[in-house]
Amino acid sequence: MCGIFGYIGKNNAKEKLIEGLENLEYRGYDSSGVAIVQNGQVHIVKKAGKVCVLKDELMDSDINGNCGIAHTRWATHGLPTQLNAHPHTDSKNTLCLVHNGIIENYLELKSEYNLTTKTQSDTEIIAELISKIDEKKNLDKIKKACNLLKGSYALAVIFKDEPETIYLAKKESPIMVALGNDGVYISSDANAFKKYANNFYILKNNEFAKISNNNIEFYNKNKKINKKTNNIEKTFSFENKNKYLMQDEIMQTPDALKETALYFDNFKNIKHYFDNVDKIYLIGCGTAYHSCLLGKKYLEFLNVPIFTEIASEFRYSKIKPSKNSLCIFVSQSGETADTIACVKKCKCKTLAITNVPNSSITFNCKKTILMKAGWERAVASTKAYCCQLLVFYLIKCLLKNEKPKWKQLVSSCRKYLKKNNIKDISKKVLNFEKIMFIGRQEDYVTAMESSLKLKEISYINCIACPSGELKHGTLALVDENTLVILISTKHSLHNKNLLSKQEIEARMGCCFVASNIADSKIELPNLSSDLLPILSILPFQLLACEVCISKGYNPDKPRNLSKSVTVE
Ligand code: M6R
């Protein structure tokens, strides 16, 4: 979703800002813009569409300066047009700003303060408010305006009368600052700092920063404060070998699993966190929610009630976990707004499983298990999903005092990906109007995740159904235009699954079996039943990617979606 980048230093800001925005592109957006200070004047360039459009115009222009702010916008209020793109200015043109988040009371503020706006964006209201406030110091204007805002914001502001200074403000949406060799960098995503700095500062809620060349000052609502730095994670860099990030990221799964398993040693004391727990809640969204469903299977031996919850639902449910509950939040990005809302709701033991250190979820949870999947940039989550499942498996082994067999998992994953013979199947998938994934138990979860993957990047209407539920309604959809992919990894249920195949074929539907058991159209890795659920998704991640590419789409940037869903 929206991204902020800023730079003030020795070098040409426009190159830095474009590079920063390119690093934020993976998050999803539909327009972009920059404000650059040149000889005391602020120049704004905004474009609908891709950052490359903005880049072309900016690089051809005479705009040059050493200070600027930039933004990628994922439209929430108003169409993704050039007008609605950030930066926004106030009507008197005294300042410009970029904003991540949502101002919930922007319409109330607009009428209460009699503000006129030229765009449909909630952000413009912030610019108008700041400029209306009668305070001498620009920082005080921002502080006062922020007091009036409801909702979430990360703001970067440049004032016309103080053009070599960038102000920041934060509530709920992330914003960070890093001191590099050639200047100060600002970003809403620490990944974008990697090239420039070794550590960075994270603003907390209701904190502010005043940044000028090589000088960073932090403030809370009342006074100037000191802050500690955080290290930027640079340990694992995965090479890009393919045309698309998603292809690379699937191929990185063996290394991601290995690093995650090795790093898990740092979290062994988590064992005691499970003592005296009387209920467990597993909470996440999308793919992370599917990890929760499989996580439940790994933890069922504990014999305590385990509930799996979709974060966007759970945040509004009347259920409040009791004091002795343990809530486990799964989130690749650590920034998913619905999941964060659930963390805040749960006043009990809280544990995050995430891939991003220093993310909002890690700050809000009492404990964190960090995965080492490496930067996942393609919108469709792949290697991170496998690592989330691995973490649940490792927790199970830890609690049961079993030796984890992760080396076997890693080598099997490597072998499987080397073989990769999904191309033929993907061609066949294109012949069908409707696709269904079915399975039982763990395989049903894999079916759900496979269906999500395929629809998310190839825009094919597909669903998942538990095999045993077909007859209760979904079978009515089956005809000669339907392909059903039946996932079957349990010996004890294999014959039952084959009955489903017959039922589908009797209705002229086509059924491909995906299995590690007998001769099957789609071969699954040959692994024991506790490890296989971690990898049984592999052929379907590959399949989704192949189908998407052969339809001419870019799997890394599916329409309407964003990598990090930071607003509700
Ligand atoms: O960063 P998170 O794991 O919290 O993200 C949750 C979902 O938005 C995410 O898994 C989404 O479903 C993926 N794009 C699926 O591939």
Short mmCIF file of N, CA, C and O in Angstrom, two decimals, residues 36 127 129 340 554:
data_model
loop_
_atom_site.label_atom_id
_atom_site.label_comp_id
_atom_site.label_asym_id
_atom_site.label_seq_id
_atom_site.Cartn_x
_atom_site.Cartn_y
_atom_site.Cartn_z
N ILE A 36 10.43 18.35 -4.50
CA ILE A 36 11.88 18.57 -4.37
C ILE A 36 12.14 20.07 -4.18
O ILE A 36 11.54 20.91 -4.86
N ALA A 127 -3.08 19.00 5.26
CA ALA A 127 -2.31 20.16 4.80
C ALA A 127 -3.04 21.45 5.16
O ALA A 127 -2.44 22.42 5.66
N LEU A 129 -5.27 21.93 7.52
CA LEU A 129 -5.31 22.13 8.98
C LEU A 129 -4.00 22.70 9.48
O LEU A 129 -3.98 23.68 10.24
N ILE A 340 -2.90 -6.15 13.41
CA ILE A 340 -2.44 -5.25 14.48
C ILE A 340 -3.62 -4.91 15.41
O ILE A 340 -3.48 -4.90 16.63
N ASN A 554 1.72 -9.91 -14.92
CA ASN A 554 2.91 -9.85 -14.08
C ASN A 554 2.54 -10.41 -12.69
O ASN A 554 1.75 -9.82 -11.98
#
